[in-house]
Tab-separated table of C-alpha atoms in Angstrom:
chain	number	residue	atom	x	y	z
A	1	UNK	CA	90.696	31.249	101.322
A	2	UNK	CA	90.000	33.179	104.685
A	3	UNK	CA	86.212	33.225	105.465
A	4	UNK	CA	84.890	36.022	107.225
A	5	UNK	CA	82.291	35.392	110.233
A	6	UNK	CA	80.275	32.407	109.228
A	7	UNK	CA	76.407	32.918	108.692
A	8	UNK	CA	73.875	31.554	111.235
A	9	UNK	CA	71.811	28.511	110.347
A	10	UNK	CA	68.992	28.979	108.209
A	11	UNK	CA	66.694	27.889	111.082
A	12	UNK	CA	68.032	31.042	113.487
A	13	UNK	CA	68.132	33.844	110.620
A	14	UNK	CA	64.830	34.342	108.968
A	15	UNK	CA	65.029	36.491	105.993
A	16	UNK	CA	65.072	40.494	106.779
A	17	UNK	CA	64.375	39.970	110.433
A	18	UNK	CA	63.287	43.662	111.144
A	19	UNK	CA	63.948	45.467	114.327
A	20	UNK	CA	60.868	46.170	116.678
A	21	UNK	CA	59.278	49.522	115.888
A	22	UNK	CA	60.104	52.203	118.495
A	23	UNK	CA	60.065	56.141	119.239
A	24	UNK	CA	63.520	56.161	117.759
A	25	UNK	CA	62.650	54.140	114.534
A	26	UNK	CA	58.989	55.762	113.496
A	27	UNK	CA	56.870	53.048	111.988
A	28	UNK	CA	56.205	53.730	108.490
A	29	UNK	CA	55.238	52.041	105.075
A	30	UNK	CA	57.935	49.839	104.201
A	31	UNK	CA	57.796	49.929	100.524
A	32	UNK	CA	60.148	52.666	99.891
A	33	UNK	CA	62.266	53.581	96.433
A	34	UNK	CA	65.491	54.327	95.690
A	35	UNK	CA	66.920	55.804	92.206
A	36	UNK	CA	69.451	53.322	90.891
A	37	UNK	CA	72.257	55.486	89.923
A	38	UNK	CA	72.415	56.920	93.376
A	39	UNK	CA	72.198	53.290	94.845
A	40	UNK	CA	75.144	52.159	92.709
A	41	UNK	CA	77.276	55.421	92.777
A	42	UNK	CA	77.535	55.983	96.513
A	43	UNK	CA	77.472	59.696	96.056
A	44	UNK	CA	77.936	60.390	100.045
A	45	UNK	CA	80.928	58.685	101.953
A	46	UNK	CA	79.746	55.849	103.915
A	47	UNK	CA	81.948	56.901	106.518
A	48	UNK	CA	79.993	58.319	109.979
A	49	UNK	CA	82.702	61.111	109.873
A	50	UNK	CA	85.533	62.505	107.529
A	51	UNK	CA	88.548	64.888	107.917
A	52	UNK	CA	87.030	68.423	108.580
A	53	UNK	CA	89.352	69.545	105.616
A	54	UNK	CA	88.223	67.146	103.223
A	55	UNK	CA	86.569	69.312	100.442
A	56	UNK	CA	87.460	66.922	96.899
A	57	UNK	CA	87.396	63.172	96.262
A	58	UNK	CA	87.836	61.599	93.087
A	59	UNK	CA	87.062	57.644	92.218
A	60	UNK	CA	87.045	55.488	89.727
A	61	UNK	CA	84.825	52.801	89.686
A	62	UNK	CA	83.116	50.340	87.208
A	63	UNK	CA	79.514	50.463	85.607
A	64	UNK	CA	77.081	47.475	85.398
A	65	UNK	CA	78.423	46.863	81.891
A	66	UNK	CA	81.916	46.859	83.019
A	67	UNK	CA	83.406	50.407	81.932
A	68	UNK	CA	85.872	51.918	83.965
A	69	UNK	CA	84.390	55.349	84.884
A	70	UNK	CA	85.331	58.620	87.010
A	71	UNK	CA	82.975	60.114	89.875
A	72	UNK	CA	84.264	63.557	91.453
A	73	UNK	CA	82.582	65.404	94.231
A	74	UNK	CA	83.887	68.866	95.329
A	75	UNK	CA	82.836	71.563	97.883
A	76	UNK	CA	83.802	75.246	98.454
A	77	UNK	CA	86.267	76.476	101.004
A	78	UNK	CA	84.823	76.002	104.531
A	79	UNK	CA	82.501	72.950	103.512
A	80	UNK	CA	83.333	69.375	103.782
A	81	UNK	CA	82.113	66.595	101.494
A	82	UNK	CA	78.692	65.091	102.140
A	83	UNK	CA	79.145	61.659	104.548
A	84	UNK	CA	77.460	59.656	107.449
A	85	UNK	CA	73.709	60.418	107.875
A	86	UNK	CA	73.769	62.035	104.281
A	87	UNK	CA	72.780	58.739	103.210
A	88	UNK	CA	69.973	58.512	105.357
A	89	UNK	CA	68.385	62.139	104.771
A	90	UNK	CA	69.062	61.516	100.906
A	91	UNK	CA	66.958	58.420	101.361
A	92	UNK	CA	64.108	60.367	102.850
A	93	UNK	CA	63.904	62.800	100.535
A	94	UNK	CA	63.994	60.674	97.448
A	95	UNK	CA	60.722	59.149	99.147
A	96	UNK	CA	59.165	62.212	100.288
A	97	UNK	CA	59.670	63.631	96.624
A	98	UNK	CA	57.809	60.226	95.398
A	99	UNK	CA	54.786	61.015	98.130
A	100	UNK	CA	54.719	64.634	96.513
A	101	UNK	CA	54.358	62.922	93.103
A	102	UNK	CA	57.680	63.521	91.883
A	103	UNK	CA	56.762	67.237	90.641
A	104	UNK	CA	58.866	69.173	87.905
A	105	UNK	CA	59.720	72.124	90.298
A	106	UNK	CA	60.107	72.349	94.564
A	107	UNK	CA	58.176	70.440	97.379
A	108	UNK	CA	57.228	71.281	100.497
A	109	UNK	CA	57.922	69.277	103.748
A	110	UNK	CA	58.519	69.839	107.242
A	111	UNK	CA	61.434	68.784	109.401
A	112	UNK	CA	59.840	66.178	111.256
A	113	UNK	CA	58.541	64.690	107.830
A	114	UNK	CA	62.284	64.689	106.960
A	115	UNK	CA	63.566	62.799	110.264
A	116	UNK	CA	60.759	60.346	109.777
A	117	UNK	CA	61.385	59.517	106.207
A	118	UNK	CA	65.053	59.138	107.250
A	119	UNK	CA	64.126	56.895	109.721
A	120	UNK	CA	65.974	58.882	112.787
A	121	UNK	CA	64.895	60.191	115.907
A	122	UNK	CA	63.119	63.435	116.597
A	123	UNK	CA	65.243	65.001	118.917
A	124	UNK	CA	67.312	68.104	119.106
A	125	UNK	CA	70.315	66.504	117.934
A	126	UNK	CA	69.199	65.070	114.714
A	127	UNK	CA	67.193	68.343	113.644
A	128	UNK	CA	71.055	69.726	114.179
A	129	UNK	CA	72.348	66.809	111.911
A	130	UNK	CA	69.576	67.480	109.743
A	131	UNK	CA	70.604	71.335	109.223
A	132	UNK	CA	74.173	70.599	108.492
A	133	UNK	CA	73.378	67.521	105.965
A	134	UNK	CA	70.848	69.199	103.897
A	135	UNK	CA	73.588	72.280	103.768
A	136	UNK	CA	76.128	69.695	102.572
A	137	UNK	CA	73.660	67.587	99.958
A	138	UNK	CA	73.146	71.237	98.101
A	139	UNK	CA	76.591	72.490	98.154
A	140	UNK	CA	78.697	69.670	97.090
A	141	UNK	CA	78.909	69.622	93.464
A	142	UNK	CA	79.101	66.192	91.185
A	143	UNK	CA	80.980	65.231	87.970
A	144	UNK	CA	79.786	61.915	86.820
A	145	UNK	CA	81.967	60.846	83.762
A	146	UNK	CA	79.425	58.436	81.424
A	147	UNK	CA	78.243	57.034	84.735
A	148	UNK	CA	74.680	58.321	84.835
A	149	UNK	CA	72.220	56.077	82.862
A	150	UNK	CA	69.471	57.790	81.783
A	151	UNK	CA	66.531	55.404	81.314
A	152	UNK	CA	63.954	55.896	78.639
A	153	UNK	CA	61.259	53.367	77.585
A	154	UNK	CA	62.869	49.979	76.447
A	155	UNK	CA	66.450	51.588	76.288
A	156	UNK	CA	68.837	53.830	77.667
A	157	UNK	CA	72.078	55.547	77.405
A	158	UNK	CA	74.954	56.683	79.706
A	159	UNK	CA	75.533	60.124	80.284
A	160	UNK	CA	77.823	62.628	81.922
A	161	UNK	CA	76.436	64.812	84.208
A	162	UNK	CA	77.256	67.759	86.704
A	163	UNK	CA	74.948	68.226	89.311
A	164	UNK	CA	73.916	68.795	93.112
A	165	UNK	CA	72.006	66.532	94.897
A	166	UNK	CA	69.790	69.304	96.332
A	167	UNK	CA	69.536	71.992	93.204
A	168	UNK	CA	67.497	74.214	95.388
A	169	UNK	CA	66.461	74.528	99.207
A	170	UNK	CA	64.929	77.179	100.934
A	171	UNK	CA	64.454	76.897	104.905
A	172	UNK	CA	61.982	78.503	107.369
A	173	UNK	CA	63.481	78.213	110.691
A	174	UNK	CA	63.606	79.573	114.265
A	175	UNK	CA	66.530	81.563	115.916
A	176	UNK	CA	67.402	78.162	117.265
A	177	UNK	CA	67.604	76.143	114.349
A	178	UNK	CA	65.627	73.311	112.893
A	179	UNK	CA	62.652	71.630	114.575
A	180	UNK	CA	59.885	69.431	113.845
A	181	UNK	CA	57.655	72.392	112.199
A	182	UNK	CA	60.314	74.284	110.226
A	183	UNK	CA	58.938	74.265	106.733
A	184	UNK	CA	61.613	73.381	104.214
A	185	UNK	CA	61.106	73.700	100.433
A	186	UNK	CA	63.501	71.295	98.608
A	187	UNK	CA	64.039	70.178	94.951
A	188	UNK	CA	66.273	67.647	93.761
A	189	UNK	CA	68.903	67.586	91.086
A	190	UNK	CA	67.465	67.331	87.672
A	191	UNK	CA	68.849	64.441	86.469
A	192	UNK	CA	67.692	62.579	89.983
A	193	UNK	CA	64.259	63.876	89.150
A	194	UNK	CA	64.372	62.743	85.342
A	195	UNK	CA	65.230	59.451	86.462
A	196	UNK	CA	62.562	58.842	89.081
A	197	UNK	CA	60.106	60.377	86.546
A	198	UNK	CA	61.347	57.758	83.923
A	199	UNK	CA	60.782	55.012	86.550
A	200	UNK	CA	64.766	54.004	87.076
A	201	UNK	CA	64.332	53.067	90.587
A	202	UNK	CA	64.103	49.906	92.982
A	203	UNK	CA	62.290	49.148	95.832
A	204	UNK	CA	64.047	49.657	99.006
A	205	UNK	CA	62.876	48.104	102.115
A	206	UNK	CA	62.495	51.010	104.710
A	207	UNK	CA	61.881	49.171	107.514
A	208	UNK	CA	64.961	47.178	107.515
A	209	UNK	CA	67.416	49.897	105.883
A	210	UNK	CA	66.028	51.893	109.148
A	211	UNK	CA	66.601	49.304	111.861
A	212	UNK	CA	70.139	48.840	110.698
A	213	UNK	CA	72.129	50.224	113.477
A	214	UNK	CA	74.940	52.593	111.828
A	215	UNK	CA	75.479	54.842	108.807
A	216	UNK	CA	78.001	52.317	107.415
A	217	UNK	CA	75.786	49.534	107.340
A	218	UNK	CA	72.836	51.146	106.256
A	219	UNK	CA	75.312	52.428	103.237
A	220	UNK	CA	76.488	49.217	102.562
A	221	UNK	CA	73.076	47.634	102.531
A	222	UNK	CA	71.781	50.427	100.245
A	223	UNK	CA	75.023	49.791	97.766
A	224	UNK	CA	74.673	45.937	97.641
A	225	UNK	CA	70.488	46.279	97.333
A	226	UNK	CA	71.281	48.323	94.383
A	227	UNK	CA	73.979	45.990	92.683
A	228	UNK	CA	71.399	42.849	93.434
A	229	UNK	CA	69.573	43.939	90.630
A	230	UNK	CA	70.999	43.442	87.110
A	231	UNK	CA	68.774	43.402	83.866
A	232	UNK	CA	71.672	41.531	81.838
A	233	UNK	CA	71.407	38.528	83.624
A	234	UNK	CA	69.012	35.562	82.969
A	235	UNK	CA	66.250	36.914	85.523
A	236	UNK	CA	67.181	40.033	86.360
A	237	UNK	CA	69.050	39.683	89.562
A	238	UNK	CA	72.582	38.407	90.893
A	239	UNK	CA	73.147	35.896	93.581
A	240	UNK	CA	76.496	37.130	94.449
A	241	UNK	CA	78.778	40.483	93.865
A	242	UNK	CA	82.832	40.185	93.916
A	243	UNK	CA	85.164	43.007	93.841
A	244	UNK	CA	88.551	43.987	94.648
A	245	UNK	CA	88.631	45.111	98.233
A	246	UNK	CA	90.381	48.257	97.654
A	247	UNK	CA	88.066	49.352	94.705
A	248	UNK	CA	85.332	48.376	96.995
A	249	UNK	CA	86.623	50.603	99.961
A	250	UNK	CA	86.655	53.284	97.256
A	251	UNK	CA	83.185	52.645	95.947
A	252	UNK	CA	81.480	52.940	99.364
A	253	UNK	CA	83.734	56.210	100.113
A	254	UNK	CA	85.568	54.357	102.616
A	255	UNK	CA	89.265	56.679	102.836
A	256	UNK	CA	91.785	53.912	103.588
A	257	UNK	CA	94.087	52.290	101.382
A	258	UNK	CA	95.265	49.778	103.749
A	259	UNK	CA	93.231	46.080	103.011
A	260	UNK	CA	93.597	45.143	107.034
A	261	UNK	CA	91.897	48.631	108.324
A	262	UNK	CA	89.154	48.234	105.510
A	263	UNK	CA	88.077	44.776	106.948
A	264	UNK	CA	88.384	45.834	110.217
A	265	UNK	CA	85.389	49.018	109.259
A	266	UNK	CA	83.696	46.458	107.182
A	267	UNK	CA	83.073	43.515	109.679
A	268	UNK	CA	80.647	44.965	111.881
A	269	UNK	CA	78.408	45.931	108.851
A	270	UNK	CA	79.198	42.245	107.453
A	271	UNK	CA	77.919	40.532	110.759
A	272	UNK	CA	74.766	42.681	111.346
A	273	UNK	CA	73.699	41.849	107.470
A	274	UNK	CA	74.532	38.188	108.067
A	275	UNK	CA	72.492	38.041	111.388
A	276	UNK	CA	69.764	39.730	109.775
A	277	UNK	CA	69.578	37.159	107.064
A	278	UNK	CA	70.085	39.566	104.318
A	279	UNK	CA	73.650	38.107	103.240
A	280	UNK	CA	74.295	34.341	103.239
A	281	UNK	CA	77.728	34.583	102.754
A	282	UNK	CA	80.937	37.293	103.089
A	283	UNK	CA	84.292	35.836	101.968
A	284	UNK	CA	87.740	37.349	101.324
A	285	UNK	CA	90.784	35.855	99.398
A	286	UNK	CA	93.842	36.967	98.236
A	287	UNK	CA	96.663	38.997	100.403
A	288	UNK	CA	97.505	42.410	100.593
A	289	UNK	CA	96.263	44.693	97.903
A	290	UNK	CA	95.265	42.205	95.684
A	291	UNK	CA	92.629	41.027	98.224
A	292	UNK	CA	88.837	40.498	96.733
A	293	UNK	CA	85.722	40.553	98.682
A	294	UNK	CA	82.668	38.044	97.872
A	295	UNK	CA	79.183	38.497	99.097
A	296	UNK	CA	76.336	36.037	98.232
A	297	UNK	CA	72.828	37.149	99.024
A	298	UNK	CA	70.924	35.179	101.244
A	299	UNK	CA	67.564	35.382	98.859
A	300	UNK	CA	65.711	37.566	96.255
A	301	UNK	CA	64.731	41.133	97.660
A	302	UNK	CA	61.662	41.481	99.365
A	303	UNK	CA	58.680	42.728	98.134
A	304	UNK	CA	55.390	43.647	99.654
A	305	UNK	CA	53.218	42.680	96.481
A	306	UNK	CA	54.645	39.156	95.943
A	307	UNK	CA	51.307	37.986	94.260
A	308	UNK	CA	51.854	41.043	91.790
A	309	UNK	CA	55.482	40.108	91.008
A	310	UNK	CA	54.449	36.447	90.358
A	311	UNK	CA	51.815	37.509	87.942
A	312	UNK	CA	54.507	39.107	86.101
A	313	UNK	CA	57.108	36.497	86.278
A	314	UNK	CA	54.568	34.364	84.780
A	315	UNK	CA	54.077	36.550	81.687
A	316	UNK	CA	58.124	35.979	81.180
A	317	UNK	CA	59.042	39.255	82.907
A	318	UNK	CA	62.507	38.865	84.617
A	319	UNK	CA	62.359	38.501	88.317
A	320	UNK	CA	64.069	41.627	88.990
A	321	UNK	CA	62.069	43.332	86.881
A	322	UNK	CA	58.733	42.054	88.388
A	323	UNK	CA	59.965	42.804	91.754
A	324	UNK	CA	60.781	46.540	90.920
A	325	UNK	CA	57.566	46.988	89.043
A	326	UNK	CA	55.364	45.521	91.672
A	327	UNK	CA	56.771	47.861	94.548
A	328	UNK	CA	56.852	51.122	92.169
A	329	UNK	CA	53.379	50.639	90.317
A	330	UNK	CA	51.644	48.293	92.602
A	331	UNK	CA	48.342	50.009	91.506
A	332	UNK	CA	48.847	49.624	87.456
A	333	UNK	CA	49.558	45.739	87.287
A	334	UNK	CA	46.120	44.435	86.861
A	335	UNK	CA	44.785	46.733	84.578
A	336	UNK	CA	47.992	46.541	82.631
A	337	UNK	CA	47.589	42.717	82.677
A	338	UNK	CA	44.177	42.937	81.091
A	339	UNK	CA	45.243	45.311	78.566
A	340	UNK	CA	48.117	42.815	77.777
A	341	UNK	CA	46.204	39.721	77.744
A	342	UNK	CA	43.297	41.412	75.536
A	343	UNK	CA	46.067	42.586	72.901
A	344	UNK	CA	47.814	39.283	72.603
A	345	UNK	CA	44.515	37.672	71.789
A	346	UNK	CA	43.451	40.119	69.192
A	347	UNK	CA	46.710	41.400	67.500
A	348	UNK	CA	47.004	40.580	63.757
A	349	UNK	CA	50.859	39.637	63.989
A	350	UNK	CA	52.736	37.710	66.886
A	351	UNK	CA	54.364	40.124	69.360
A	352	UNK	CA	58.012	40.268	69.158
A	353	UNK	CA	58.839	40.716	72.714
A	354	UNK	CA	55.524	40.423	75.045
A	355	UNK	CA	57.277	40.433	78.174
A	356	UNK	CA	58.913	43.835	76.656
A	357	UNK	CA	55.472	45.329	76.009
A	358	UNK	CA	53.946	44.267	79.318
A	359	UNK	CA	57.019	46.193	81.064
A	360	UNK	CA	56.106	49.090	78.699
A	361	UNK	CA	52.419	49.355	79.314
A	362	UNK	CA	53.308	49.401	83.194
A	363	UNK	CA	55.494	52.121	83.042
A	364	UNK	CA	53.978	53.954	80.312
A	365	UNK	CA	50.321	53.635	80.507
A	366	UNK	CA	49.542	56.844	79.057
A	367	UNK	CA	51.317	55.574	75.667
A	368	UNK	CA	49.000	52.689	75.534
A	369	UNK	CA	45.538	54.170	75.891
A	370	UNK	CA	44.717	54.097	72.623
A	371	UNK	CA	45.772	50.736	71.084
A	372	UNK	CA	42.612	48.426	72.200
A	373	UNK	CA	40.286	49.627	69.501
A	374	UNK	CA	42.687	48.836	66.755
A	375	UNK	CA	40.396	46.672	64.359
A	376	UNK	CA	40.842	43.119	64.603
A	377	UNK	CA	39.020	40.006	64.919
A	378	UNK	CA	38.688	38.445	68.281
A	379	UNK	CA	40.346	35.234	68.766
A	380	UNK	CA	38.292	32.317	69.101
A	381	UNK	CA	38.920	31.712	72.593
A	382	UNK	CA	37.186	34.862	73.819
A	383	UNK	CA	33.471	35.452	73.973
A	384	UNK	CA	32.325	38.100	71.870
A	385	UNK	CA	32.020	41.822	73.186
A	386	UNK	CA	28.898	43.569	74.252
A	387	UNK	CA	28.262	46.957	72.674
A	388	UNK	CA	28.965	48.578	75.879
A	389	UNK	CA	32.316	47.122	76.265
A	390	UNK	CA	33.276	47.783	72.697
A	391	UNK	CA	32.458	51.361	73.308
A	392	UNK	CA	33.876	51.820	76.544
A	393	UNK	CA	37.196	50.178	74.807
A	394	UNK	CA	37.125	52.487	71.703
A	395	UNK	CA	36.054	55.947	72.795
A	396	UNK	CA	38.353	56.572	75.476
A	397	UNK	CA	40.972	58.105	73.541
A	398	UNK	CA	38.823	59.343	70.829
A	399	UNK	CA	36.887	61.710	73.657
A	400	UNK	CA	40.489	63.175	74.863
A	401	UNK	CA	41.400	63.868	71.044
A	402	UNK	CA	37.915	65.770	70.661
A	403	UNK	CA	38.861	68.160	73.174
A	404	UNK	CA	42.216	69.042	71.551
A	405	UNK	CA	42.143	71.900	68.593
A	406	UNK	CA	44.063	71.204	65.357
A	407	UNK	CA	47.744	72.174	66.570
A	408	UNK	CA	47.385	70.166	69.625
A	409	UNK	CA	45.861	66.997	67.949
A	410	UNK	CA	48.988	67.278	65.704
A	411	UNK	CA	51.621	68.199	68.594
A	412	UNK	CA	50.248	65.010	70.378
A	413	UNK	CA	50.447	62.720	67.005
A	414	UNK	CA	53.805	63.673	66.497
A	415	UNK	CA	55.091	63.272	70.249
A	416	UNK	CA	53.240	59.860	70.123
A	417	UNK	CA	55.141	58.469	66.831
A	418	UNK	CA	58.351	60.034	68.314
A	419	UNK	CA	57.916	57.868	71.084
A	420	UNK	CA	57.344	54.900	69.139
A	421	UNK	CA	60.301	55.231	66.846
A	422	UNK	CA	58.446	56.328	64.083
A	423	UNK	CA	60.068	59.575	63.474
A	424	UNK	CA	63.450	59.031	63.694
A	425	UNK	CA	63.369	57.053	60.419
A	426	UNK	CA	61.757	59.665	58.666
A	427	UNK	CA	63.783	62.852	56.552
A	428	UNK	CA	63.229	66.530	57.627
A	429	UNK	CA	61.032	66.880	54.221
A	430	UNK	CA	58.696	63.908	55.232
A	431	UNK	CA	58.225	64.929	58.830
A	432	UNK	CA	57.169	68.260	57.167
A	433	UNK	CA	54.842	66.454	55.030
A	434	UNK	CA	53.582	64.582	58.148
A	435	UNK	CA	52.852	67.499	59.794
A	436	UNK	CA	51.018	69.432	56.950
A	437	UNK	CA	48.819	66.387	55.983
A	438	UNK	CA	47.954	65.982	60.011
A	439	UNK	CA	47.302	69.735	59.970
A	440	UNK	CA	44.795	69.845	57.107
A	441	UNK	CA	42.902	66.528	58.265
A	442	UNK	CA	44.310	64.623	55.426
A	443	UNK	CA	45.709	62.202	57.932
A	444	UNK	CA	43.917	61.188	61.387
A	445	UNK	CA	46.100	61.277	64.120
A	446	UNK	CA	44.255	58.925	66.314
A	447	UNK	CA	44.455	56.285	63.474
A	448	UNK	CA	47.979	56.922	62.895
A	449	UNK	CA	49.051	56.630	66.217
A	450	UNK	CA	47.127	53.073	66.691
A	451	UNK	CA	48.737	51.434	63.465
A	452	UNK	CA	52.008	52.673	64.675
A	453	UNK	CA	51.718	50.986	67.887
A	454	UNK	CA	50.440	48.002	66.561
A	455	UNK	CA	53.350	47.902	64.265
A	456	UNK	CA	55.826	48.201	67.180
A	457	UNK	CA	54.605	45.414	68.921
A	458	UNK	CA	55.988	43.445	66.144
A	459	UNK	CA	59.542	44.659	66.995
A	460	UNK	CA	62.197	46.672	64.718
A	461	UNK	CA	60.836	44.884	61.705
A	462	UNK	CA	57.124	46.115	62.218
A	463	UNK	CA	58.335	49.699	62.684
A	464	UNK	CA	60.674	49.655	59.450
A	465	UNK	CA	57.490	48.325	57.468
A	466	UNK	CA	54.968	50.579	59.121
A	467	UNK	CA	57.648	53.790	58.122
A	468	UNK	CA	57.326	52.430	54.266
A	469	UNK	CA	53.801	52.246	54.195
A	470	UNK	CA	54.168	55.807	55.415
A	471	UNK	CA	56.278	56.966	53.200
A	472	UNK	CA	54.243	55.716	50.002
A	473	UNK	CA	51.035	57.386	51.697
A	474	UNK	CA	52.604	60.759	51.828
A	475	UNK	CA	53.937	60.421	48.378
A	476	UNK	CA	50.725	59.369	47.264
A	477	UNK	CA	48.882	62.475	48.946
A	478	UNK	CA	51.336	65.191	49.032
């Protein structure tokens, strides 16, 4: 086996050694985010430059579940495919979208804010680069064949998508081009926004990302960091990534089919990630076009909230998911844990997948606002509730429902039952009966949702049992 550059000794390479804050690398919060599909697919070539006539590329890659898929990028005459700094600007826009609250429509920002979010210097050179990059990101059209993962609750599906990374762009600039005060209105592509809102994201150490020296180093780090997370493994993380060298070059958007040239291009990036302590080892094996490359991570991804991640792993949540949740929703975790432990202590039936329930409570807290008031005896280890505590726990969802008119209350209940997996088991006729029962007050929206939520905590068997009970009730009281 031919080894790449040896990593430094452990005493010489602290994990994630960051560069100093400088005017060229503006200080900012380190707890950034990245959308997992974008991180894995590398829609922007990692090359610093590409041939000016390059208007299309097509690549065949493997999804995390091992399926071969095709990704195509195409631009119109006179344009060029995204590359180089476009990765940095896209990372910046994703995090600005988070700061704006992941709106359904466009959000407004400034030229300076985008440069700062991308970690690039505040200079005329980079404002010109930003102007060209925003144009490329809005003009390039992507076709993704069953390679875009849509995350839904505890499950998901692989979809085919056609989109641009920027779906709407409006720029107010002076005659000299973009500047710090330029007002920029931008909307990310619909699949990207939907994925962000669904929580299909991972932490990205922005300080570390921004401190890396070249676009190729940053693109390689972003790709590896996305592949580091894998929910199919025992702890939600992989310790290493191995790939055919030619396939790896295709994934990164390196337009060469000569193994020696590819390794020569990657060598500086390998050295930097080894010396900075992100990678523990890089190796390549084989000869010619059969050569493979292997990356070994130096340790788990960083988190700014290790104590919150530890609280989640103590409840059986996989380490990878715990890191993602602690970075994405740090403000939700303690409240979710309190509700989670309360439910475990008061549930009538054992919870089939406690860790899955906790993850769902953190990702979608609005779906679990009313479940604490399900009548059930307290566990022997819990002190008796005071009237004030009981009232606070039981009245919050009722107060919300009291503000709704009957049609809104019916719509709310049907939506919640759909999210809980109840509606898909009912026939069209049964759904009509349920809607009618809700509209005339024969069925109580709050009670139905509480009962369905309790049933869902017992897994598929609990859901089916509840569906049978609901059918009997609908047939008895048509």
